[in-house]
Amino acid sequence: MTVDPLAATCPVPLAENERVLLGHGSGGQLMAELLTEVIIPAFDVPGPLEDAAVLDAAGTELVFSTDSFVVSPRFFPGGDIGSLAVHGTVNDVAMRGARPIALSLAYVLEEGLPLAELRAVTESVAIAARAAGVPVVTGDTKVVGRGAADGLYLTTTGVGLRLPGARPSAAAGKPGDVVLLSGPIGSHGTAVLTAREGLGFDTEIRSDSQPLHDLVAAMITVGGAAVHALRDPTRGGLASALNELAAASGVAVEIDEPGVPVPEPVAAICELLGLDPLHVANEGCLVALVAPEAADAVLAAMRARPEGAQALAIGRVLEGAPGRVTARTLVGSTRVVDMVIGEQLPRIC
Amino acid sequence: MTVDPLAATCPVPLAENERVLLGHGSGGQLMAELLTEVIIPAFDVPGPLEDAAVLDAAGTELVFSTDSFVVSPRFFPGGDIGSLAVHGTVNDVAMRGARPIALSLAYVLEEGLPLAELRAVTESVAIAARAAGVPVVTGDTKVVGRGAADGLYLTTTGVGLRLPGARPSAAAGKPGDVVLLSGPIGSHGTAVLTAREGLGFDTEIRSDSQPLHDLVAAMITVGGAAVHALRDPTRGGLASALNELAAASGVAVEIDEPGVPVPEPVAAICELLGLDPLHVANEGCLVALVAPEAADAVLAAMRARPEGAQALAIGRVLEGAPGRVTARTLVGSTRVVDMVIGEQLPRIC
């Protein structure tokens, strides 16, 4: 069978004779279908899909998360595949309320990759890991023939220790919670997009890629178990993150759309390309559902750190249709915020 | 610059204008050069290269290891990329004397991969993980466009807990140690080779791919800290494993070549293709350096388990040129056992 490229933009049922589509990597509905219909049923996964798993290791609570990175191009304003691989995994570990203590790094290299580029990416991993205070302690290197990979893919896996009192889970949001956002959205996805050859954009947008574990630690120190849920809105953007939290927690979420900060150049590119900033990937901000009595203190703690200097409350958790995310618009109406369906921006991370 | 394919079979200095060669993934000398000249210097790696890192996690000794799997073809006699990814990482964790407690699984999928194949591989991962008693607890899925990957790559990462009394390290071999081998060599590499299209081999060789953590636990229970070093001789085969142990421990190793078990069909294919069975990859056996006073008991414990039923002593650790591995041949002479240099069998794991 051949795959109609247009099929990547509308949901399709997964039959045995079907094939992987680009949209299955989107962080949106197609990806959710792939996970729930093909991958998850094979494993005994307890509870909702989280950014990271929590393990009991002889009485110590470990947090464990993995991510492969296939971003194209590998170098973009504000980062590269190496720094992104460190930040992405550090952040996934942090989203379960943990302090990351170590990373592993696995390379798949394509024959013919310039060693200078491998050196540059490796150096970037090392610098990012050192800056985050999370050492790379083990790794692997595989080489495949020309044409069998697009230069270089990285997989980072992180191990962390749960912070005392931390209990964040995608399933722990409660009606009444305040939705906090640590900073403006849309910079990562649009920075990668503008770095792609041939698009001819010339903007000052830089990826927001940065580690968020110190921000999370500051939030947990002040808020403890009142920090109900944390998620970094990467693939699929803020819309997917909120939909996933709402679905896993069985609650509704309402955000004030005009209050969601979108940098002006990001808004301009989204306008030009018909992208919804709520669907664009981020790599340096987080969204939190926090019990109302702790929200002000947690927000203050976020604002006291550079990664959270622009943090703000953007909405609230409601009783109501479980999994429903809505946005109050500038004119006072309400719209449903859906997950992106297929692939908006392939290979964004 | 273009790369002379022949260059993959002889060592080349790594200059800035050079490129990744298939031989850099060989598990041999070229790979060692890539690691020591390009990758390792970027990180603060203490001590020798091990199969897995040991971490202190709030007083608990964790073992942590990662591997990407790019084997071609993905299905071969005795296994597939899914079961191999579980066994490979379980075994790397076990080689540091640990009981694996959890795995992560990251996919890089090529657009167009049949979902049926993704299902089959995923099911194989799940079956192998369940059989090994090591759950897959977290994962990631990325999709790249057609031509940007060869179907499907997996990266598994494992976390384990050190067994009481276990201290194995590549650097801990001592003169006088007995070299124990858990079973016959060469089946994995030759099974994958014969599964490649167009080679037209018809043999009964099956990969030896299997988990070895229960075997390691049995060895540690009996031998404790007398089990000085453990390694699973994967890429680069038994020759690379012994060279790495000898170099890391600063000792010489001598093996009795006629005593190294090579199944007859494996020997026949190696003879035909000019391969040295000592260089062929394994995925279900291990080599151990064990203090002489404990060697008999450890060997008996190995033989009491199915994975070690054919275990035997194949040599000894000597004072002498650090890193030198020699083999006493059938006619009583001695030859140097070198690491494979470049790529003997690409994409074997």
XYZ file of C-alpha atoms in Angstrom:
698
model
C 0.000 0.000 0.000
C 1.089 3.578 -0.493
C 0.366 6.215 2.075
C -1.412 9.366 1.048
C 0.601 12.186 2.603
C -2.648 13.975 3.317
C -3.585 11.087 5.556
C -1.052 12.433 8.040
C -3.359 15.312 8.784
C -6.521 13.418 9.644
C -7.061 10.606 12.117
C -7.069 7.153 10.652
C -7.957 3.865 12.285
C -4.963 1.632 12.850
C -5.387 -1.577 10.906
C -2.862 -4.340 10.508
C -2.063 -3.354 6.941
C -1.354 0.225 7.808
C 1.917 1.974 8.189
C 3.618 4.476 10.418
C 2.857 8.062 9.421
C 4.824 11.170 10.246
C 1.815 12.260 12.271
C 2.351 9.330 14.633
C 5.278 11.285 16.052
C 3.367 14.491 16.478
C 2.579 14.531 20.161
C -1.061 14.814 19.105
C -4.057 12.582 18.589
C -2.442 10.258 16.044
C 0.434 9.640 18.405
C -1.953 8.994 21.256
C -3.693 6.417 19.066
C -0.427 4.715 18.180
C 0.499 4.518 21.839
C -2.858 3.342 23.119
C -3.540 0.886 20.277
C -0.123 -0.533 19.405
C 2.461 0.088 22.094
C 0.820 0.382 25.496
C -1.306 -2.796 25.259
C 1.882 -4.869 25.043
C 3.051 -3.660 28.437
C 1.501 -3.634 31.868
C 1.458 0.127 32.232
C -0.179 1.199 35.466
C -2.059 4.474 35.445
C -1.765 7.387 33.038
C 1.091 8.118 30.665
C 3.534 10.310 32.509
C 6.686 12.094 31.397
C 8.645 9.706 33.596
C 8.118 6.565 35.664
C 8.504 6.352 39.433
C 10.323 3.248 40.710
C 10.926 1.837 44.128
C 14.625 0.979 44.370
C 15.204 -0.657 47.744
C 13.117 2.012 49.443
C 14.479 4.933 47.433
C 12.005 6.609 45.078
C 13.623 6.850 41.649
C 12.299 8.683 38.639
C 13.257 7.327 35.212
C 12.660 8.785 31.755
C 13.942 8.363 28.197
C 13.705 10.347 24.965
C 15.119 9.966 21.496
C 16.043 13.149 19.653
C 15.751 13.440 15.879
C 15.415 17.212 15.518
C 16.085 18.636 12.066
C 18.171 20.699 11.551
C 20.537 19.603 14.320
C 21.665 23.168 15.009
C 19.097 25.903 15.475
C 18.947 29.320 17.164
C 19.185 28.782 20.901
C 20.410 25.199 20.856
C 21.214 22.016 19.035
C 20.355 18.320 19.240
C 22.946 17.846 22.004
C 21.759 20.505 24.424
C 18.155 19.631 23.588
C 18.751 15.975 24.486
C 20.061 17.002 27.899
C 17.317 19.543 28.600
C 14.520 17.303 27.344
C 15.401 14.398 29.590
C 16.338 16.522 32.616
C 12.939 18.172 32.287
C 10.989 14.932 31.928
C 12.594 13.643 35.127
C 11.895 16.943 36.863
C 8.198 16.834 35.890
C 7.713 13.976 38.362
C 9.122 16.128 41.152
C 12.622 14.703 41.038
C 16.190 15.921 41.060
C 17.987 14.284 38.102
C 21.235 12.628 39.197
C 22.579 11.017 36.015
C 22.082 10.723 32.277
C 22.932 8.086 29.721
C 23.617 8.967 26.088
C 23.202 6.665 23.086
C 24.227 7.675 19.574
C 23.038 6.306 16.253
C 25.497 7.715 13.714
C 25.234 7.610 9.949
C 28.355 6.598 8.083
C 29.806 9.732 6.551
C 28.829 12.132 9.339
C 31.680 14.640 9.690
C 33.589 13.960 12.879
C 33.682 17.703 13.453
C 29.904 17.670 13.747
C 29.959 14.690 16.090
C 32.491 16.545 18.205
C 30.364 19.699 18.246
C 27.224 17.827 19.283
C 29.093 15.835 21.915
C 30.633 19.002 23.313
C 27.180 20.553 23.459
C 25.827 17.561 25.399
C 28.724 17.848 27.822
C 28.336 21.597 28.326
C 24.587 21.336 28.858
C 24.980 18.416 31.269
C 27.643 20.250 33.250
C 25.563 23.420 33.377
C 22.592 21.422 34.639
C 24.758 19.599 37.174
C 23.641 16.221 35.844
C 26.560 14.068 34.657
C 26.486 11.778 31.637
C 27.717 8.518 33.167
C 27.223 5.862 30.506
C 26.584 5.595 26.796
C 26.561 3.663 23.571
C 27.552 4.300 19.969
C 26.131 2.565 16.927
C 26.954 3.290 13.292
C 24.605 2.564 10.396
C 25.386 2.756 6.683
C 24.840 5.758 4.442
C 21.159 6.413 3.953
C 20.138 4.425 7.034
C 19.867 7.435 9.353
C 19.761 11.169 8.881
C 23.215 11.963 10.248
C 22.803 11.485 13.935
C 20.138 10.570 16.472
C 20.581 10.751 20.234
C 18.736 8.992 23.007
C 19.152 10.301 26.532
C 17.784 8.577 29.606
C 17.703 10.140 33.047
C 17.534 8.872 36.599
C 16.443 11.132 39.417
C 15.550 11.114 43.079
C 12.113 12.258 44.180
C 12.237 15.519 46.112
C 10.887 15.267 49.664
C 7.155 15.850 49.674
C 6.862 15.831 45.883
C 3.950 13.900 44.403
C 3.195 15.460 41.013
C 1.349 13.233 38.580
C -0.590 13.849 35.394
C -3.534 12.227 37.184
C -3.473 14.413 40.288
C -5.098 17.623 39.020
C -8.176 18.658 41.039
C -11.047 21.066 40.431
C -10.064 24.418 41.852
C -6.387 24.056 40.952
C -4.707 27.057 39.409
C -2.956 26.546 36.061
C 0.500 28.126 36.206
C 2.745 28.614 33.172
C 6.439 29.321 33.691
C 7.014 31.496 30.646
C 6.115 32.432 27.054
C 5.291 29.684 24.582
C 6.134 28.788 21.001
C 9.821 29.721 20.749
C 11.284 26.242 20.313
C 9.057 25.088 17.495
C 9.285 28.318 15.564
C 13.072 28.559 16.073
C 13.568 25.089 14.587
C 11.159 25.900 11.786
C 12.941 29.092 10.834
C 16.279 27.262 10.872
C 15.111 24.893 8.159
C 16.710 25.519 4.846
C 14.745 27.187 2.153
C 12.154 28.769 4.402
C 13.930 32.089 4.184
C 12.810 33.432 7.546
C 15.013 35.922 9.295
C 13.843 36.394 12.848
C 15.367 36.790 16.258
C 13.468 33.816 17.660
C 15.631 31.485 19.740
C 14.551 28.163 21.191
C 13.613 28.350 24.852
C 15.479 25.053 25.457
C 16.699 25.067 29.059
C 16.730 22.808 32.110
C 13.819 23.246 34.502
C 14.811 21.008 37.408
C 15.898 23.876 39.631
C 12.633 25.655 38.931
C 10.730 22.509 39.894
C 12.771 22.163 43.068
C 11.911 25.750 44.003
C 8.213 25.065 43.367
C 8.232 21.863 45.415
C 10.115 23.501 48.300
C 7.312 26.028 48.636
C 4.340 23.997 47.456
C 5.183 20.390 48.305
C 2.314 18.048 47.545
C 0.130 21.015 46.585
C 1.949 20.973 43.259
C -0.469 18.424 41.839
C 0.739 18.089 38.253
C 3.670 19.263 36.154
C 4.245 18.911 32.441
C 6.640 20.444 29.949
C 4.617 21.238 26.839
C 6.961 19.863 24.182
C 5.608 18.116 21.038
C 1.997 19.089 20.600
C 2.531 22.270 22.610
C 0.552 23.655 25.507
C -2.680 22.326 23.997
C -1.507 18.704 24.129
C -0.045 19.112 27.608
C -3.289 20.514 29.002
C -5.415 17.922 27.207
C -3.243 15.123 28.588
C -3.395 16.488 32.128
C -7.152 17.055 31.908
C -7.756 13.549 30.564
C -5.459 11.813 33.057
C -6.931 13.747 35.991
C -10.522 13.416 34.785
C -11.119 17.158 35.020
C -11.791 20.108 32.732
C -9.324 22.932 32.264
C -10.130 26.482 31.251
C -7.465 28.946 30.206
C -7.642 32.648 29.479
C -6.314 32.713 25.935
C -5.286 36.384 25.846
C -3.305 35.776 29.019
C -1.068 33.095 27.490
C 2.165 34.884 26.634
C 3.288 34.468 23.022
C 6.342 36.507 21.987
C 5.521 38.876 19.167
C 7.862 37.276 16.556
C 6.443 33.843 17.406
C 2.907 35.155 16.998
C 3.854 36.687 13.653
C 5.275 33.450 12.245
C 2.340 31.445 13.538
C -0.017 33.916 11.889
C 1.903 33.670 8.627
C 1.937 29.861 8.582
C -1.478 29.271 10.042
C -0.109 27.628 13.188
C -1.822 27.865 16.554
C 0.842 28.872 19.131
C -0.887 26.544 21.574
C 0.207 23.647 19.322
C 3.833 24.707 18.918
C 6.540 22.821 20.835
C 8.387 24.280 23.807
C 11.545 22.990 25.501
C 12.047 25.432 28.335
C 8.734 26.058 30.038
C 6.343 24.058 32.163
C 2.693 24.076 33.063
C 1.563 23.220 36.586
C -1.732 22.452 38.284
C -1.417 23.777 41.823
C -3.849 23.728 44.722
C -5.381 27.207 45.068
C -4.145 27.810 48.633
C -0.530 27.298 47.495
C -0.727 28.905 44.062
C 0.419 32.393 45.037
C 3.437 31.122 46.951
C 4.420 28.703 44.166
C 4.055 31.458 41.587
C 6.250 33.754 43.666
C 8.873 31.014 43.954
C 8.786 30.542 40.181
C 9.201 34.266 39.536
C 12.209 34.357 41.833
C 14.128 32.161 39.385
C 15.303 33.216 35.897
C 13.523 30.294 34.196
C 10.268 31.395 35.816
C 10.695 35.164 35.815
C 7.705 35.554 33.494
C 5.550 32.911 35.201
C 1.857 33.596 35.511
C -1.517 32.026 36.162
C -3.301 31.254 32.896
C -6.362 29.363 33.998
C -8.062 26.996 36.371
C -9.165 23.404 36.760
C -12.933 22.877 36.753
C -15.379 20.157 37.402
C -16.936 19.393 34.061
C -16.435 17.191 31.057
C -13.346 15.131 31.928
C -10.524 15.875 29.525
C -12.130 19.000 28.086
C -9.827 21.999 27.645
C -11.393 25.327 26.781
C -10.053 28.806 26.210
C -11.822 32.060 26.995
C -11.048 34.328 24.074
C -10.432 38.046 23.879
C -14.064 38.702 23.032
C -15.306 36.669 25.973
C -16.408 33.598 24.069
C -15.162 30.098 24.851
C -13.539 27.692 22.384
C -12.421 24.095 22.732
C -8.651 23.658 22.696
C -8.008 20.402 20.873
C -4.816 18.450 20.660
C -3.109 18.781 17.327
C -4.195 15.783 15.267
C -1.377 14.804 12.996
C 1.933 16.388 12.244
C 2.241 20.126 12.385
C 6.023 20.364 12.567
C 7.821 17.051 12.082
C 11.148 16.380 13.816
C 10.890 19.257 16.226
C 12.746 17.400 19.018
C 35.903 14.325 0.944
C 34.821 10.835 0.002
C 35.548 7.875 2.190
C 37.349 4.907 0.735
C 35.346 1.880 1.900
C 38.619 0.051 2.404
C 39.533 2.627 4.986
C 36.987 0.967 7.263
C 39.295 -1.992 7.597
C 42.462 -0.232 8.689
C 42.997 2.214 11.531
C 43.008 5.822 10.527
C 43.889 8.858 12.606
C 40.897 10.990 13.472
C 41.321 14.434 11.979
C 38.781 17.215 11.986
C 37.969 16.725 8.307
C 37.241 13.068 8.713
C 33.952 11.303 8.833
C 32.250 8.513 10.691
C 33.019 5.111 9.191
C 31.048 1.913 9.577
C 34.082 0.553 11.404
C 33.551 3.132 14.159
C 30.623 0.988 15.294
C 32.545 -2.251 15.254
C 33.341 -2.821 18.887
C 36.971 -2.938 17.799
C 39.960 -0.659 17.596
C 38.335 2.000 15.412
C 35.473 2.286 17.833
C 37.865 2.515 20.752
C 39.610 5.377 18.950
C 36.328 7.186 18.324
C 35.407 6.856 21.971
C 38.760 7.852 23.408
C 39.442 10.676 20.935
C 36.021 12.205 20.278
C 33.438 11.214 22.855
C 35.088 10.430 26.175
C 37.209 13.612 26.391
C 34.021 15.685 26.487
C 32.862 14.011 29.674
C 34.429 13.487 33.063
C 34.484 9.711 32.884
C 36.138 8.180 35.919
C 38.005 4.925 35.458
C 37.698 2.392 32.657
C 34.846 2.007 30.195
C 32.380 -0.410 31.720
C 29.212 -2.008 30.359
C 27.266 0.045 32.882
C 27.804 2.855 35.373
C 27.430 2.539 39.136
C 25.622 5.437 40.846
C 25.021 6.339 44.427
C 21.318 7.147 44.815
C 20.760 8.298 48.376
C 22.840 5.408 49.688
C 21.477 2.813 47.276
C 23.939 1.481 44.687
C 22.319 1.744 41.276
C 23.631 0.343 38.030
C 22.670 2.184 34.839
C 23.259 1.228 31.203
C 21.973 2.155 27.744
C 22.197 0.652 24.261
C 20.774 1.520 20.878
C 19.833 -1.367 18.603
C 20.126 -1.119 14.825
C 20.458 -4.806 13.929
C 19.772 -5.726 10.301
C 17.690 -7.690 9.507
C 15.327 -6.999 12.398
C 14.204 -10.624 12.588
C 16.789 -13.412 12.641
C 16.922 -17.023 13.820
C 16.689 -17.019 17.607
C 15.486 -13.467 18.083
C 14.671 -10.045 16.735
C 15.527 -6.430 17.468
C 12.936 -6.361 20.274
C 14.132 -9.327 22.296
C 17.736 -8.341 21.582
C 17.140 -4.851 22.992
C 15.841 -6.352 26.234
C 18.582 -8.970 26.557
C 21.371 -6.580 25.624
C 20.504 -4.019 28.268
C 19.575 -6.546 30.950
C 22.968 -8.141 30.390
C 24.917 -4.888 30.494
C 23.323 -4.062 33.838
C 24.017 -7.577 35.089
C 27.718 -7.336 34.129
C 28.208 -4.862 36.984
C 26.810 -7.395 39.439
C 23.307 -5.963 39.533
C 19.736 -7.170 39.398
C 17.933 -5.127 36.709
C 14.692 -3.637 38.028
C 13.344 -1.596 35.119
C 13.834 -0.776 31.457
C 12.985 2.208 29.307
C 12.285 1.851 25.595
C 12.695 4.554 22.942
C 11.660 4.060 19.336
C 12.840 5.886 16.236
C 10.375 4.853 13.527
C 10.623 5.486 9.808
C 7.512 6.755 8.106
C 6.045 3.859 6.146
C 7.027 1.100 8.570
C 4.183 -1.443 8.567
C 2.272 -1.218 11.830
C 2.185 -5.007 11.860
C 5.955 -5.007 12.150
C 5.902 -2.399 14.896
C 3.388 -4.536 16.733
C 5.527 -7.654 16.312
C 8.661 -5.941 17.605
C 6.789 -4.347 20.494
C 5.254 -7.690 21.425
C 8.711 -9.243 21.339
C 10.059 -6.558 23.680
C 7.173 -7.191 26.043
C 7.572 -10.973 26.007
C 11.312 -10.784 26.568
C 10.921 -8.248 29.367
C 8.252 -10.346 31.073
C 10.349 -13.497 30.741
C 13.318 -11.700 32.258
C 11.162 -10.261 35.035
C 12.270 -6.724 34.206
C 9.349 -4.419 33.347
C 9.414 -1.713 30.677
C 8.207 1.285 32.667
C 8.692 4.293 30.415
C 9.324 5.086 26.783
C 9.343 7.453 23.873
C 8.337 7.344 20.213
C 9.748 9.489 17.440
C 8.921 9.284 13.747
C 11.259 10.430 10.970
C 10.482 10.768 7.285
C 11.015 8.120 4.623
C 14.690 7.559 4.034
C 15.732 9.080 7.368
C 15.993 5.759 9.231
C 16.085 2.134 8.236
C 12.652 1.137 9.491
C 13.066 1.088 13.202
C 15.731 1.642 15.834
C 15.300 0.924 19.530
C 17.154 2.265 22.528
C 16.749 0.468 25.832
C 18.126 1.736 29.116
C 18.218 -0.287 32.287
C 18.398 0.450 35.990
C 19.491 -2.189 38.456
C 20.394 -2.692 42.080
C 23.836 -3.986 43.004
C 23.700 -7.491 44.456
C 25.068 -7.741 47.998
C 28.804 -8.321 47.916
C 29.088 -7.763 44.161
C 32.009 -5.652 42.975
C 32.742 -6.722 39.393
C 34.588 -4.174 37.298
C 36.521 -4.336 34.053
C 39.469 -2.986 36.041
C 39.413 -5.597 38.804
C 41.043 -8.584 37.095
C 44.115 -9.900 38.948
C 46.974 -12.199 38.003
C 45.990 -15.723 38.936
C 42.320 -15.227 38.087
C 40.634 -17.977 36.131
C 38.869 -16.993 32.889
C 35.407 -18.574 32.813
C 33.159 -18.612 29.746
C 29.460 -19.375 30.172
C 28.880 -21.102 26.827
C 29.771 -21.523 23.152
C 30.601 -18.447 21.093
C 29.749 -17.050 17.677
C 26.068 -17.939 17.294
C 24.597 -14.429 17.376
C 26.833 -12.885 14.740
C 26.584 -15.811 12.366
C 22.797 -16.127 12.844
C 22.307 -12.471 11.878
C 24.700 -12.871 8.980
C 22.911 -15.893 7.584
C 19.577 -14.083 7.891
C 20.733 -11.355 5.551
C 19.101 -11.487 2.191
C 21.079 -12.752 -0.711
C 23.673 -14.640 1.260
C 21.920 -17.901 0.593
C 23.033 -19.701 3.727
C 20.837 -22.403 5.090
C 22.004 -23.401 8.549
C 20.482 -24.279 11.869
C 22.394 -21.544 13.675
C 20.243 -19.544 16.080
C 21.319 -16.445 17.975
C 22.276 -17.153 21.573
C 20.414 -13.980 22.634
C 19.191 -14.497 26.210
C 19.182 -12.688 29.551
C 22.083 -13.469 31.849
C 21.107 -11.669 35.046
C 20.018 -14.837 36.846
C 23.285 -16.495 35.885
C 25.188 -13.511 37.282
C 23.151 -13.626 40.487
C 24.025 -17.316 40.906
C 27.711 -16.545 40.365
C 27.707 -13.666 42.850
C 25.827 -15.698 45.465
C 28.620 -18.246 45.426
C 31.602 -16.086 44.546
C 30.774 -12.638 45.920
C 33.641 -10.196 45.498
C 35.820 -13.016 44.119
C 33.987 -12.496 40.827
C 36.404 -9.779 39.781
C 35.184 -8.928 36.283
C 32.242 -9.781 34.039
C 31.666 -8.916 30.406
C 29.255 -10.073 27.741
C 31.282 -10.410 24.544
C 28.926 -8.664 22.111
C 30.262 -6.490 19.248
C 33.901 -7.397 18.656
C 33.361 -10.827 20.194
C 35.350 -12.612 22.867
C 38.573 -11.092 21.552
C 37.421 -7.518 22.204
C 35.956 -8.420 25.595
C 39.203 -10.013 26.765
C 41.323 -7.189 25.354
C 39.162 -4.617 27.130
C 39.317 -6.479 30.443
C 43.082 -7.013 30.131
C 43.673 -3.356 29.299
C 41.401 -1.995 32.022
C 42.872 -4.331 34.649
C 46.475 -3.829 33.502
C 47.049 -7.561 33.205
C 47.712 -10.159 30.513
C 45.231 -12.885 29.640
C 46.039 -16.255 28.129
C 43.353 -18.538 26.738
C 43.530 -22.099 25.479
C 42.186 -21.646 21.959
C 41.152 -25.280 21.362
C 39.191 -25.128 24.612
C 36.955 -22.244 23.462
C 33.711 -23.882 22.372
C 32.578 -22.958 18.854
C 29.521 -24.817 17.543
C 30.351 -26.768 14.402
C 28.003 -24.808 12.066
C 29.418 -21.530 13.392
C 32.949 -22.762 12.805
C 32.004 -23.820 9.265
C 30.579 -20.404 8.348
C 33.513 -18.597 9.909
C 35.876 -20.807 7.927
C 33.964 -20.103 4.732
C 33.913 -16.334 5.222
C 37.337 -15.958 6.751
C 35.977 -14.783 10.092
C 37.689 -15.508 13.391
C 35.033 -16.860 15.803
C 36.775 -14.903 18.556
C 35.678 -11.717 16.721
C 32.048 -12.705 16.193
C 29.344 -11.115 18.365
C 27.505 -12.978 21.124
C 24.347 -11.940 22.967
C 23.864 -14.767 25.442
C 27.163 -15.625 27.021
C 29.562 -13.956 29.404
C 33.209 -14.115 30.289
C 34.348 -13.760 33.898
C 37.649 -13.246 35.678
C 37.336 -15.056 39.000
C 39.798 -15.427 41.882
C 41.319 -18.939 41.728
C 40.082 -20.021 45.150
C 36.466 -19.361 44.117
C 36.645 -20.453 40.487
C 35.505 -24.054 40.951
C 32.496 -23.070 43.022
C 31.503 -20.275 40.619
C 31.865 -22.627 37.665
C 29.670 -25.199 39.403
C 27.032 -22.531 40.082
C 27.114 -21.521 36.419
C 26.703 -25.112 35.246
C 23.706 -25.534 37.504
C 21.775 -23.015 35.394
C 20.600 -23.548 31.816
C 22.379 -20.417 30.527
C 25.626 -21.740 31.964
C 25.213 -25.471 31.439
C 28.197 -25.506 29.075
C 30.350 -23.165 31.128
C 34.057 -23.880 31.334
C 37.418 -22.422 32.212
C 39.184 -21.187 29.082
C 42.274 -19.498 30.439
C 43.986 -17.491 33.123
C 45.090 -13.992 34.019
C 48.847 -13.468 34.076
C 51.310 -10.863 35.131
C 52.876 -9.655 31.936
C 52.363 -7.050 29.260
C 49.269 -5.127 30.421
C 46.451 -5.525 27.943
C 48.053 -8.408 26.061
C 45.741 -11.299 25.199
C 47.293 -14.476 23.862
C 45.944 -17.849 22.806
C 47.711 -21.177 23.106
C 46.920 -22.980 19.885
C 46.299 -26.631 19.160
C 49.918 -27.168 18.211
C 51.179 -25.612 21.432
C 52.315 -22.279 19.991
C 51.057 -18.941 21.250
C 49.429 -16.192 19.171
C 48.335 -12.685 20.023
C 44.547 -12.240 20.063
C 43.902 -8.752 18.715
C 40.727 -6.782 18.796
C 38.997 -6.615 15.465
C 40.107 -3.365 13.844
C 37.267 -2.066 11.738
C 33.945 -3.530 10.758
C 33.631 -7.249 10.387
C 29.852 -7.507 10.541
C 28.056 -4.157 10.528
C 24.730 -3.736 12.359
C 24.995 -6.935 14.327
C 23.152 -5.497 17.375
